[in-house]
Structures are given as structure tokens and as C-alpha cells.
PDB file of C-alpha atoms in Angstrom:
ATOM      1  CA  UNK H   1     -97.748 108.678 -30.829  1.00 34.00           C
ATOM      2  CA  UNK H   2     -96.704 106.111 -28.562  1.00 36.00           C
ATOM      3  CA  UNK H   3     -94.994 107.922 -25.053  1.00 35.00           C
ATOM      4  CA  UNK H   4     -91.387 106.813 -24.752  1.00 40.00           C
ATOM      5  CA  UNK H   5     -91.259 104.281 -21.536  1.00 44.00           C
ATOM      6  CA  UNK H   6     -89.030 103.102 -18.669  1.00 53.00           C
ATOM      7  CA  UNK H   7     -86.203 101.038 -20.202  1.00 69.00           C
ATOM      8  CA  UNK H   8     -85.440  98.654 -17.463  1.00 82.00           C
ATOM      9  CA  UNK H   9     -81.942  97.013 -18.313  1.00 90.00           C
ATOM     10  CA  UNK H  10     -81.964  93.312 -19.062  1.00 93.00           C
ATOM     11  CA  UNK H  11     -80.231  90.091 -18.302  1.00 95.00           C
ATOM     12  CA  UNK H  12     -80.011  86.905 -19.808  1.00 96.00           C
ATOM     13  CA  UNK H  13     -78.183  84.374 -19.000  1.00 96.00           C
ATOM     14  CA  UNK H  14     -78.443  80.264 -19.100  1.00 97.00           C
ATOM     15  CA  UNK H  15     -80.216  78.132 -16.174  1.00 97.00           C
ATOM     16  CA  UNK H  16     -77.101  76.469 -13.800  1.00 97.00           C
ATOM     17  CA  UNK H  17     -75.328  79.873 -14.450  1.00 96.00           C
ATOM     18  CA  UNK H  18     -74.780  82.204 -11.699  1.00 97.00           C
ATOM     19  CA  UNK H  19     -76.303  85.911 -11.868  1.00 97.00           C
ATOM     20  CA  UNK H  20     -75.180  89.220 -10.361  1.00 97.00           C
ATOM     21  CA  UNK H  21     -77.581  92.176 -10.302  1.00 97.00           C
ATOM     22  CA  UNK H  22     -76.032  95.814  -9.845  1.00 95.00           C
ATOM     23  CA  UNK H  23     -78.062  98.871  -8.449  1.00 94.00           C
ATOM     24  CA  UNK H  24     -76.546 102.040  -7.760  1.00 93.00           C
ATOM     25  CA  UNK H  25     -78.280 104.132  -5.216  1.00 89.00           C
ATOM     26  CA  UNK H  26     -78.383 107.597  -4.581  1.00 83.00           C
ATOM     27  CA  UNK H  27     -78.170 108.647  -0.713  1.00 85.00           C
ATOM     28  CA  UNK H  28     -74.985 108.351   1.185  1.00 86.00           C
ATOM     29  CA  UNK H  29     -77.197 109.168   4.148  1.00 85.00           C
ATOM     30  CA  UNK H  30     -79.168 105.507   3.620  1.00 87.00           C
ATOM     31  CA  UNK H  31     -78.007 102.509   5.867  1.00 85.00           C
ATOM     32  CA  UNK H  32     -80.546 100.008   5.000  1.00 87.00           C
ATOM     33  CA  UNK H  33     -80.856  98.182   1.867  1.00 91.00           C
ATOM     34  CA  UNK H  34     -83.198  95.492   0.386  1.00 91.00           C
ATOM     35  CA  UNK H  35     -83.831  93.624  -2.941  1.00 94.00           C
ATOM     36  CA  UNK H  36     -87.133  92.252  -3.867  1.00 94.00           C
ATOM     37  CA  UNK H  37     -87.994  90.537  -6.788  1.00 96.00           C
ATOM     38  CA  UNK H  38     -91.566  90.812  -9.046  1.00 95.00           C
ATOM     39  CA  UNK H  39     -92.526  88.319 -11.153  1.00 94.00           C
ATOM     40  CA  UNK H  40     -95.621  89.472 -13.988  1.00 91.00           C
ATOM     41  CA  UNK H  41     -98.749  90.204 -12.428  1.00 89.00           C
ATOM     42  CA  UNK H  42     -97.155  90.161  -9.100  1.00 92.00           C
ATOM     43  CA  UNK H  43     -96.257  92.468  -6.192  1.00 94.00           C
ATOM     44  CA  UNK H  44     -92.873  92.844  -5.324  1.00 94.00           C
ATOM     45  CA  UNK H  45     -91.428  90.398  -2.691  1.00 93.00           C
ATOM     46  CA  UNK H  46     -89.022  90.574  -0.159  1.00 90.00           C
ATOM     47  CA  UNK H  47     -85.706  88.791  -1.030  1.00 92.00           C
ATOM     48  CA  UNK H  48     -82.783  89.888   1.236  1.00 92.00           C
ATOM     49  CA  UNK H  49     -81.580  92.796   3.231  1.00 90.00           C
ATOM     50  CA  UNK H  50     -78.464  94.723   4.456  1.00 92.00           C
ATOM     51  CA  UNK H  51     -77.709  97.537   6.789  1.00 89.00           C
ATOM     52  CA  UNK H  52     -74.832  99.865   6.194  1.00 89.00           C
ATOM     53  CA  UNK H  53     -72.714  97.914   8.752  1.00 90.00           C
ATOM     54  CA  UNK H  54     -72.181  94.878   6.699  1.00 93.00           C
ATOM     55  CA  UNK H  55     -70.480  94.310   3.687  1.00 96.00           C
ATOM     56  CA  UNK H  56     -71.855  91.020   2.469  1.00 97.00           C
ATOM     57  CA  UNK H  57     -74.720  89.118   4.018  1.00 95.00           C
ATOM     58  CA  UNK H  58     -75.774  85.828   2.266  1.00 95.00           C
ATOM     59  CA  UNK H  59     -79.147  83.611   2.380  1.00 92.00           C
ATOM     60  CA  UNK H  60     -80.456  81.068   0.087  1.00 91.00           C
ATOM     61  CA  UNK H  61     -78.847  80.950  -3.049  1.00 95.00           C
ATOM     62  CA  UNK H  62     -78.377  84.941  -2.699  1.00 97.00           C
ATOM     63  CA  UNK H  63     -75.761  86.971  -1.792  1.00 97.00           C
ATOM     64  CA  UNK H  64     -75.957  91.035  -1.326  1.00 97.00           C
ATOM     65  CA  UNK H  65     -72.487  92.781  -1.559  1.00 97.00           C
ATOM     66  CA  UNK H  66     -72.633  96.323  -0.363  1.00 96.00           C
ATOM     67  CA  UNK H  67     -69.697  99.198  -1.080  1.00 95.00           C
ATOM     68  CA  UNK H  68     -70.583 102.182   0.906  1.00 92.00           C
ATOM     69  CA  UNK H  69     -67.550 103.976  -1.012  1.00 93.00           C
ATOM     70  CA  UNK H  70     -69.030 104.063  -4.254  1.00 93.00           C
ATOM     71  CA  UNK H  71     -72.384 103.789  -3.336  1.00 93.00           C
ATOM     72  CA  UNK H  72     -73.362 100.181  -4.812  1.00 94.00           C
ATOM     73  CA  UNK H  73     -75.196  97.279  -4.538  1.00 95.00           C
ATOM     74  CA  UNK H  74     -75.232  93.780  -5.712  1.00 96.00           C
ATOM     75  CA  UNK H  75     -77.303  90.479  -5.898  1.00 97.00           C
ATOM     76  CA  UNK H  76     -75.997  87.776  -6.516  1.00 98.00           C
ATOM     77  CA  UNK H  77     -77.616  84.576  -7.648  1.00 97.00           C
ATOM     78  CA  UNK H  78     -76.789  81.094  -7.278  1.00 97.00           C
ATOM     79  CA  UNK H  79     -77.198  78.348  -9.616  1.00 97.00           C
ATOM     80  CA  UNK H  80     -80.168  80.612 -11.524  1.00 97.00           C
ATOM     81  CA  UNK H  81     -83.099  78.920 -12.126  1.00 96.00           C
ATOM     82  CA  UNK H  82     -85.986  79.520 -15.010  1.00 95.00           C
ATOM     83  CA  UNK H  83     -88.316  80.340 -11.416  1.00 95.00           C
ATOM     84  CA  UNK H  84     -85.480  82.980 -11.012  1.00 97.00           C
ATOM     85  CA  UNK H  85     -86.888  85.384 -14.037  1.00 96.00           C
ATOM     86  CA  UNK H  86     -88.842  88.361 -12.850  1.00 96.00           C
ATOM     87  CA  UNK H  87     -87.772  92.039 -12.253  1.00 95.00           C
ATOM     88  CA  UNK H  88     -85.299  92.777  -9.569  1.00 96.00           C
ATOM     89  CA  UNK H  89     -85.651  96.158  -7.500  1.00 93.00           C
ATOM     90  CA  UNK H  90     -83.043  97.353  -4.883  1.00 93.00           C
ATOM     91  CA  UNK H  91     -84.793  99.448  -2.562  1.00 91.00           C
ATOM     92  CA  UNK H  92     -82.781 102.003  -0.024  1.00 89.00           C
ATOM     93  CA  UNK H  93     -83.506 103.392   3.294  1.00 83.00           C
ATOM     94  CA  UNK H  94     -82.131 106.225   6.011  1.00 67.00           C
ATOM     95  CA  UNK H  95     -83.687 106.813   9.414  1.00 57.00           C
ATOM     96  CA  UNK H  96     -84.658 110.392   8.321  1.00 56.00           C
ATOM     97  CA  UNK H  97     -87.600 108.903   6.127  1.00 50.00           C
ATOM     98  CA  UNK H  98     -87.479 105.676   8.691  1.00 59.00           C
ATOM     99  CA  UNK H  99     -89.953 103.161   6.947  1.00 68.00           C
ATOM    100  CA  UNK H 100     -89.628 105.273   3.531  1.00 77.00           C
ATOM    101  CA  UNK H 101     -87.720 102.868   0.856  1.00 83.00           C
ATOM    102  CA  UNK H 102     -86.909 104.806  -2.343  1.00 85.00           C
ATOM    103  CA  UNK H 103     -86.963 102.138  -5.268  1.00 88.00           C
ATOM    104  CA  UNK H 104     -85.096 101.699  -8.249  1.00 88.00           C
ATOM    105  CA  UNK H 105     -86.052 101.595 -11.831  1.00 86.00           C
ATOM    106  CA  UNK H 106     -85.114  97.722 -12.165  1.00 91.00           C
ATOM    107  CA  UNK H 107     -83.179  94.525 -13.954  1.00 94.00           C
ATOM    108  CA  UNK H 108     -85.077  92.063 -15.745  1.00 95.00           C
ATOM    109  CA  UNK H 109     -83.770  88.738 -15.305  1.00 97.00           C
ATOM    110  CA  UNK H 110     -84.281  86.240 -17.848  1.00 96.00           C
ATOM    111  CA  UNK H 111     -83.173  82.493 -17.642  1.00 96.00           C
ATOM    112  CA  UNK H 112     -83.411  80.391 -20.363  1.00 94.00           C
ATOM    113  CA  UNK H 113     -84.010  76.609 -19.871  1.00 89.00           C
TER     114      UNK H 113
ATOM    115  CA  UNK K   1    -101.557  84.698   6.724  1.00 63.00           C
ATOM    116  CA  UNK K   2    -103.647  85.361   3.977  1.00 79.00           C
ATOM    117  CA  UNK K   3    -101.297  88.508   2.948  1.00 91.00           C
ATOM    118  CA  UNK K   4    -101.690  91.901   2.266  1.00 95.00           C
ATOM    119  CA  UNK K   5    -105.439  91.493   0.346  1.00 97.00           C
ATOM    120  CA  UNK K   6    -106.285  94.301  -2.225  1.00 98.00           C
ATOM    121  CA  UNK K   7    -109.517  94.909  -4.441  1.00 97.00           C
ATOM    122  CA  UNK K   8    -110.505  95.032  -7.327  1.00 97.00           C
ATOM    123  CA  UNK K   9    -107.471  93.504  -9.051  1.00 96.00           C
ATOM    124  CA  UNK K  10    -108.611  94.733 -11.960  1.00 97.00           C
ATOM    125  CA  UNK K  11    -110.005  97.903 -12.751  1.00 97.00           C
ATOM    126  CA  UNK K  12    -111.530  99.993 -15.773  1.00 97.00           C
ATOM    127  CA  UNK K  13    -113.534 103.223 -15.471  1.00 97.00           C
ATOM    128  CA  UNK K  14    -113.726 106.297 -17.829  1.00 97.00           C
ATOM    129  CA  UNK K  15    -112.227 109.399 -17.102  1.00 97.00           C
ATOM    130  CA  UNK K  16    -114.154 112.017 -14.814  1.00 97.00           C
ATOM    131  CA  UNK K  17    -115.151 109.001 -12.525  1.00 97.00           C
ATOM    132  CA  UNK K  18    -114.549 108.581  -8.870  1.00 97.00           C
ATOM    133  CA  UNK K  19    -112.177 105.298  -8.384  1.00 98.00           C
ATOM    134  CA  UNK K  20    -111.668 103.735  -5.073  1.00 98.00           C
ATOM    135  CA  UNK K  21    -109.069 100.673  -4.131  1.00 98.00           C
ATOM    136  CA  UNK K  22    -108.860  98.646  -0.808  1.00 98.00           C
ATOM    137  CA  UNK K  23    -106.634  97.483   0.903  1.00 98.00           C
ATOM    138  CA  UNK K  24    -106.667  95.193   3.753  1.00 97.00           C
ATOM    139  CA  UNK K  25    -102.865  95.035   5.768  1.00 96.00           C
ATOM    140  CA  UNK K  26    -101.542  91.542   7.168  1.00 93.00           C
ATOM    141  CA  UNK K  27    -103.312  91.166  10.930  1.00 92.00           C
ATOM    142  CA  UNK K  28    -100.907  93.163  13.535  1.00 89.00           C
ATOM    143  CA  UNK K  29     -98.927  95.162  10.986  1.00 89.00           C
ATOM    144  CA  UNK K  30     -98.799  98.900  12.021  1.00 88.00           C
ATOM    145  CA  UNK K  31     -97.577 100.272   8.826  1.00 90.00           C
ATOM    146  CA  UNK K  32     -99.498 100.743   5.584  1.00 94.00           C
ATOM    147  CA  UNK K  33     -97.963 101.750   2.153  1.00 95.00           C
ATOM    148  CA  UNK K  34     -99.664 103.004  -0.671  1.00 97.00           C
ATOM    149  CA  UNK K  35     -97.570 103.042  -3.891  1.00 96.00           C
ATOM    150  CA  UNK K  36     -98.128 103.556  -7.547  1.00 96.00           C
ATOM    151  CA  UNK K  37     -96.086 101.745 -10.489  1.00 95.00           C
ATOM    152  CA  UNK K  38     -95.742 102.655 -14.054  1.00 91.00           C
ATOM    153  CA  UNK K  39     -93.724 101.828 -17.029  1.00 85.00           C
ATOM    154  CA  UNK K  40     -92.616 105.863 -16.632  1.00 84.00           C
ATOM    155  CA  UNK K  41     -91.799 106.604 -13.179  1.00 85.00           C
ATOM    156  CA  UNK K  42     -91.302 102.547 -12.145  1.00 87.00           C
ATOM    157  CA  UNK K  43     -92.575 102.589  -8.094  1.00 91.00           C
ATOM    158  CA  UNK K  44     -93.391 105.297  -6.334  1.00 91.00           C
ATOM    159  CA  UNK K  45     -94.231 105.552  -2.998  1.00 92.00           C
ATOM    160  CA  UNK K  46     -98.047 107.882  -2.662  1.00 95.00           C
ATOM    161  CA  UNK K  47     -98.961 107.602   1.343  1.00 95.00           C
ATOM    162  CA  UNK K  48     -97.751 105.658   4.474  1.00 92.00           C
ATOM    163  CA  UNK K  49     -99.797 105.479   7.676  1.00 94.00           C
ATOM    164  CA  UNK K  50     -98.691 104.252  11.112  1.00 91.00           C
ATOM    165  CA  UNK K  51    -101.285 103.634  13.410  1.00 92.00           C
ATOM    166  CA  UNK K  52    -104.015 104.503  11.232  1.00 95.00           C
ATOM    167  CA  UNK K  53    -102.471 107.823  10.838  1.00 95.00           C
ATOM    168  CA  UNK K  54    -101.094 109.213   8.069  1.00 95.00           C
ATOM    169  CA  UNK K  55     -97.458 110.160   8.505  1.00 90.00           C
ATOM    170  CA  UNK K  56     -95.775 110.832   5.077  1.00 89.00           C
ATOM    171  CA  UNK K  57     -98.107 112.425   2.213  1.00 93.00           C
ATOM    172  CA  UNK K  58     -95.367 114.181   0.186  1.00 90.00           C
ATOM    173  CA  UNK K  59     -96.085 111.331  -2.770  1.00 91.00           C
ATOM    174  CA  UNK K  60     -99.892 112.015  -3.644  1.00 95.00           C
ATOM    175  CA  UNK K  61     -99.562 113.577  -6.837  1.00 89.00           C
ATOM    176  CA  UNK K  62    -102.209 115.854  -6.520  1.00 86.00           C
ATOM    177  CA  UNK K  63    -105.413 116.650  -4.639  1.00 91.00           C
ATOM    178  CA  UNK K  64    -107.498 114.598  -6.643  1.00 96.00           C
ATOM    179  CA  UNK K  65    -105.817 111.394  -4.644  1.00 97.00           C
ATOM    180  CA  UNK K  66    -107.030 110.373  -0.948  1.00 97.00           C
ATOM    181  CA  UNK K  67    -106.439 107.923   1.580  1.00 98.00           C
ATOM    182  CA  UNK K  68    -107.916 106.735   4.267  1.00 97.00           C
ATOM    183  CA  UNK K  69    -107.122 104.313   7.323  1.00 98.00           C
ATOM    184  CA  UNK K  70    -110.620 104.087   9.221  1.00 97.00           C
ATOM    185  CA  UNK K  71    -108.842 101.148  11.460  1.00 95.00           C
ATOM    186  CA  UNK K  72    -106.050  98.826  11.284  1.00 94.00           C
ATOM    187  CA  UNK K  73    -107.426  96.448   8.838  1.00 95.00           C
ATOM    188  CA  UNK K  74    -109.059  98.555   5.902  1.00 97.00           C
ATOM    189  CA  UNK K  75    -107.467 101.477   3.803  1.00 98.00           C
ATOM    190  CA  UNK K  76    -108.428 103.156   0.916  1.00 98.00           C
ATOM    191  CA  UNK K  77    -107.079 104.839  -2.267  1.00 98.00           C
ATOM    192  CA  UNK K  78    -109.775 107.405  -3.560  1.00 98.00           C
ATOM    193  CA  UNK K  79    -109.351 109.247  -7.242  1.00 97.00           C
ATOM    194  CA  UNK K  80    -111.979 111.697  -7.758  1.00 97.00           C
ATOM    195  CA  UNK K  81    -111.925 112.516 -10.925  1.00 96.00           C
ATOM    196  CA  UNK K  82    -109.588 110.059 -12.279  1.00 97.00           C
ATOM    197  CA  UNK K  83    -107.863 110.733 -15.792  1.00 96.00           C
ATOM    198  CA  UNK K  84    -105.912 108.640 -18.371  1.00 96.00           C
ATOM    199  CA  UNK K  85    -102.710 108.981 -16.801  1.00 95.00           C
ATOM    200  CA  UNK K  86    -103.746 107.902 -13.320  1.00 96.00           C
ATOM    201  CA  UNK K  87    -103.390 104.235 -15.536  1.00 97.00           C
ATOM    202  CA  UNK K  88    -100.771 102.502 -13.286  1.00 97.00           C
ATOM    203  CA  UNK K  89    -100.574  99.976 -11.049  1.00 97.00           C
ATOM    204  CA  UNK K  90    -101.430 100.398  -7.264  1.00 98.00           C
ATOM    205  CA  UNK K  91     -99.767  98.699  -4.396  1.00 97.00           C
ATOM    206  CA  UNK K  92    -100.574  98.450  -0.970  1.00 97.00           C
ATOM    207  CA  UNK K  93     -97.666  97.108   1.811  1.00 95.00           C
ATOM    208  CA  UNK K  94     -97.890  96.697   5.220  1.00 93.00           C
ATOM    209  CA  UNK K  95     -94.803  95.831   7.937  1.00 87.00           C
ATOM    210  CA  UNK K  96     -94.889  95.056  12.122  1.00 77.00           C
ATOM    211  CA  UNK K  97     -92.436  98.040  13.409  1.00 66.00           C
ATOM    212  CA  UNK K  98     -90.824  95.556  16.157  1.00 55.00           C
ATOM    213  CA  UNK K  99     -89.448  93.504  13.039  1.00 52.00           C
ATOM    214  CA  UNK K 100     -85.609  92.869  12.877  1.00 51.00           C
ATOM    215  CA  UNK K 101     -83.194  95.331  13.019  1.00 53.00           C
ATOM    216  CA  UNK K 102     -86.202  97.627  14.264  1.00 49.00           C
ATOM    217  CA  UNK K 103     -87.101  97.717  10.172  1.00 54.00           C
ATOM    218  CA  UNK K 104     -88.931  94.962   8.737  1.00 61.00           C
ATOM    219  CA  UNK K 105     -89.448  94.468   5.104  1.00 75.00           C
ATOM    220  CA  UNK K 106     -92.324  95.441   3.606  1.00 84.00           C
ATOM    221  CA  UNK K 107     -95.169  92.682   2.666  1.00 89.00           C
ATOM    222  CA  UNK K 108     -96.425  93.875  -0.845  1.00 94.00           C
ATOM    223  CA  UNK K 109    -100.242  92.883  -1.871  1.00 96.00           C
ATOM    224  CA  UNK K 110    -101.014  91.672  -5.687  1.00 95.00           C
ATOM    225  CA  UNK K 111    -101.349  95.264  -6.668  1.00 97.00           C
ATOM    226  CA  UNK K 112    -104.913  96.376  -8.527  1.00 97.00           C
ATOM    227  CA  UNK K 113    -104.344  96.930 -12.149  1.00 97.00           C
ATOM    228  CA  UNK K 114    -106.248 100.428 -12.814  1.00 98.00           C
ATOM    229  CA  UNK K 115    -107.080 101.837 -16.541  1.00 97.00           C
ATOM    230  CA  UNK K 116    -109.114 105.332 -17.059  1.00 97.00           C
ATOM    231  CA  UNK K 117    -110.175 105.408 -20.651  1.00 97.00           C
TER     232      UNK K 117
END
């Protein structure tokens, strides 16, 4: 039978709208945090990044929200585009595995035109 | 910059046969990542080398998986023998240490699509 796979959580919304990606992660201990996006057939690609200092750092179109206290993360997305649809990854980091990111399972973003 | 370059970016073999994938770094990056991706487990990290050497191993799955770093601008992924559920998708990443915040991001290649009948 057919082997029961990796449900990655999905959002849809309408191009012009604004998105917001969530991503819990799991180590208190991190202090560096990144998004990337990958689009089908594609590696994944840097987008922005955070350390545990900040709360909020923006670039273009995108804005990452970090809350230490509960442990989340969030992307947010400007003006989504249909270019904007891929799989979004949030990606965590502590100086005890230095250049070792621990990934999570994924959002897929889908704009519609 | 060309990129992180991998090959094949495609590949099929049966199982019980030795599978190799390359991996060429962007020019003057010190790190290397090997990582696998499937539908199951989504990305895992396998093998990072700094310098050519390899510093974290703890993600090769088992001892049928090898990598090498020969220099700073080839690396490979050996499987010998491979099996069906070695089917995933392989990524190789390379970053420049002195990047900001003394952590760069990570520069992801295309990834080479492998599939063991």
C-alpha cells in the first residue's frame, strides 16, 4: 500500500493579500533563525534571518517576528505575489551545533492570480 | 557565481548498486552540507565539512553512506549498496564562515533527484 507521507500544512490566499507563515521551533538554547523558501524542483533559498536579540527584523516585502517566550516564529509577506508560491522552511540554530540548522517540516504557500 | 553545482540532477539505478553524487561548493566557501529530503522525514541534515574535514557525521544514516571532501571544490556522496528507500532528494550547501553575524546562510545547490528501483 501506499506509505503515509509528510503532510506539510497549506496556505492559500489571493495575490495583493498579505501572508504570515508560523513555525514553532523546538530549542530554547537556539539564537539564530532563518526562513528559506523552495520552489518545485528547486533547492531551498535563503530569504531572511534573525538572531535571538531581535524581535522583528524586516527586508523586502518580508518581515520575521520572533517571541523567544513561546518559542515562535513568523514570516510575514507583503503584497503576495503568484512568484511568492513555493514551500517555506524556518530553519533554527545554537552555537553548540554552530553551522548546524535543524529544519522544519514546512508551509506551502499558494497564491492564486 | 555559478552556485553551489551538483551532478547528476537526475538519477536512477537499481538496488544493490553503488551511487555516487557531486558536489562542487561556491569558490571560497569553507563549509559544505550534505542533506537529504523526503516527503517522510522533510530535510535532514547527513554530513558537514569545514575545511575539507568532516566535522559533524551524526546524520549518515548508516554505514552504507560516505562522503568525501578531497579539496575545497569537489565533494562526494557515496551509497554502496543503495536500496529503495535511499529514494530522496540530495542537497549539497556551502557558506564563507566570516559571513555576517559570524553565521552566514547557507547557499543550497539544485539538489540531485535519486530513485533505487
Amino acid at each position: 500500500g501506499e506509505s503515509v507521507g509528510l503532510h506539510l500544512p497549506t496556505l492559500s490566499v489571493q495575490e495583493g493579500d498579505n501572508s504570515i507563515i508560523n513555525c514553532a521551533y523546538s530549542n530554547s538554547a537556539s539564537d539564530y533563525f532563518i526562513w528559506y523558501k523552495q520552489e518545485s524542483g528547486k533547492g531551498p533559498q535563503f530569504i531572511i534571518d534573525i538572531r535571538s536579540n531581535m524581535d522583528k527584523r524586516q527586508g523586502q516585502r518580508v518581515t520575521v517576528l520572533l517571541n523567544k517566550t513561546v518559542k515562535h516564529l513568523s514570516l510575514q509577506i507583503a503584497a503576495t505575489q503568484p512568484g511568492d508560491s513555493a514551500v517555506y522552511f524556518c530553519a533554527e540554530n545554537n552555537d553548540t551545533g554552530f553551522q548546524k540548522l535543524v529544519f522544519g517540516t514546512g508551509t506551502r504557500l499558494l497564491v492564486s492570480p | 557565481d555559478a552556485g553551489v553545482i551538483q551532478s547528476p540532477r537526475h538519477e536512477v539505478t537499481e538496488m544493490g548498486q553503488e551511487v555516487t553524487l557531486r558536489c562542487k561548493p561556491i569558490s571560497g566557501h569553507d563549509y559544505l552540507f550534505w542533506y537529504r529530503q523526503t516527503m517522510m522525514r522533510g530535510l535532514e541534515l547527513l554530513i558537514y565539512f569545514n575545511n575539507n574535514v568532516p566535522i559533524d557525521d551524526s546524520g549518515m544514516p548508516e554505514d552504507r553512506f560516505s562522503a568525501k571532501m578531497p579539496n575545497a571544490s569537489f565533494s562526494t556522496l557515496k551509497i554502496q549498496p543503495s536500496e529503495p528507500r535511499d529514494s530522496a532528494v540530495y542537497f549539497c550547501a556551502s557558506i564563507n564562515q566570516l559571513g555576517l553575524w559570524g553565521r552566514d546562510t547557507q547557499y543550497f545547490g539544485p539538489g540531485t533527484r535519486l530513485t533505487v528501483l
